[in-house]
Amino acid sequence: MDGGTDIKEIYENVMNILEDLTSNAHKLQEQVLEEILKSNAGTEYLSRFFPNGQADKQSFKTNVPIITYEDIKPYIDRIANGETPSILLAYRITQFIQSSGTSGGQPKLIPMTAESFEKRMYEPLLADLVIKRCFNGSDEGKSLYLYFIKPEMETPSGLVASLYTTFYFKTKSFKTGLAKFCTSPIETILCSDNKQSMFCQLLTGLLQRDEVVRMGSSFASVLPRSIKFLDDYWKELCSNIRTGYLSDWITDAGCRNAMSLILTRPNPEMADLIQQICEDKSWEGIIKKLWPKIKYITSICTGSMSQYIPLLEFYGGGIPLVSPNYSSSEACFGINLKPLSKPFDVSYTFLPNTAYFEFLPVNKDGGGKAQDTRTIDKPVDLVNVKLGQYYEVVVTTLTGLYRYRIGDVLKVTGFYNKSPQFQFVERQNVVLSIDLDKTTEEDLSKAIMKAKIVLEPLGIMLTTYSSYADTSLMPGRYVLFWELKMKGRNDLPKLDAEIMEQCCCIVEESFDFTYKSLRKGGIISGLELRVVKHGTFDQLMDYYVSKGASITQSKPPSCLKSKEAVKILNSGMVGKFSSSKTMF
Ligand code: AMP
């Protein structure tokens, strides 16, 4: 913010910009598409859909197919291997963004250009100002934002591929902008050892506890993880504060240097105070106690992140939880214009100048799961979506994505001027999710089919399976339920622990890149396999029928959503195995 500029004036300008954008949604969407076609219609990918050379909106809608990543992957691979980006887009690629979505076990790579980076920064900035406007005095003080980086990759052509956030934290824009208001020195954010980084970020956060007015992270999963870390390390953190000496195991030079400017003297009074708070038997409201001036917590807590809301409400002790925006590696979609709404009621208002959006209607069955009955050829434009209807979002961007299915299902909850507001419903086909991992029904089934091969020579059959993400403990884990029997008989097989653990490992080995890196980093713990006796899944089906499911719908869900269902399967458990000792 410019020194001397009245903050009220800035907020007023932001609201005027939003009024303008949302009132002109239709016009802006047309302009975005025109610009994309004007610059990119001549690329190898797009030009074949415009045989007459006429690249207008109508031909775009009739000729260009709706695709997924797999359709565009050959072009991405060619660019990654050194061919010119102009086969896909008209701009120079500065790097690839790695998406947490995966393809064939590898992260998806999305092209980024200098222009797209500039545009991307705009949306979180708007979201941030909209939030600050709702909390008096929140433009003052500091932010305890827990940010981390992930290792980068390099493509054969020398282009870097990294998470968007990793790229952003290394830019001058971050250094000279947001970083100035954060309690964490930039060196601690850029430290590639996440444990050292976390320790130092919590330490600086505690040292500046009286200045902190907001806490946050990109995704909500990071915050309970940080509180768990605090639980494990508060004694050592207090000792560092008490003595003024940084623990020896912090060996990262950047961290040590940065911390030497903050941890400058012994502060036994502060250490005593923090110790007293942490010694409390209950950690309910711990965030409020440790950082008494916090006005709100900001972090994406919709979609798969909503599982962390109860924990955050518990630790926050009444501090409002704000979910700022909805975006992905592919595009920025929208921001939350009602920061004070309850986390489960959050909707995002789409910003019509960020990409060209289309929406595939999705039918919902009685059970509330998105069915695969999209009318692929009948997508609707942004301004034509209907209130209460479910859609899958499709984007066209300047960076080489044309009618690209994001895979997210959204529900229209209202309109702000002409721009629709959406609630995030689910990621298509994702059944298990912890932190940034998104394991699809297909990933799960493939992994289990591979693992069960080990049992076949022993005459053991896997008759049914299900799963759930157990986040009651930190770190969370995936739990599989397997009903096993001997071939030809219903007897329970004798279970060999070594073989069952091998099954756990095969399942984990088959999961994708994101799962493995989170598992390696200790963010997800070892998969657990619970074997249930024959007939347990019948009890589960009886339960579903008692709740109104059709008798003919005989397949159990691949992922359990209710505690009751988990309880039923647990009651039939005859053995529990884990890969925790044997993997990574
Ligand atoms: P990535 O491409 O790795 O950044 O992941 C993007 C995906 O994260 C989106 O397609 C959504 O599935 C999910 N996501 C991002 N923002 C939100 C949000 N505000 N609420 C729910 N899910 C989100």
Short mmCIF file of C-alpha atoms in Angstrom, two decimals, residues 19 35 112 128 161 233 258 319 326 447 450 506 521 527 529:
data_model
loop_
_atom_site.label_atom_id
_atom_site.label_comp_id
_atom_site.label_asym_id
_atom_site.label_seq_id
_atom_site.Cartn_x
_atom_site.Cartn_y
_atom_site.Cartn_z
CA GLU A 19 -18.83 -3.58 -9.28
CA GLU A 35 -8.22 -11.96 -27.19
CA MET A 112 2.86 -19.98 -17.34
CA ASP A 128 -7.28 -9.96 0.63
CA ALA A 161 8.32 -26.68 -13.08
CA TYR A 233 8.03 -28.49 20.04
CA ALA A 258 17.28 -14.30 9.58
CA ILE A 319 -11.78 -16.47 15.72
CA TYR A 326 -10.93 -20.34 -5.39
CA ALA A 447 -3.83 -49.85 -6.64
CA LYS A 450 -2.36 -54.67 -8.07
CA ILE A 506 1.91 -52.09 -3.12
CA GLY A 521 7.31 -35.54 4.05
CA LEU A 527 -1.81 -46.55 5.00
CA LEU A 529 -5.46 -52.05 5.98
#
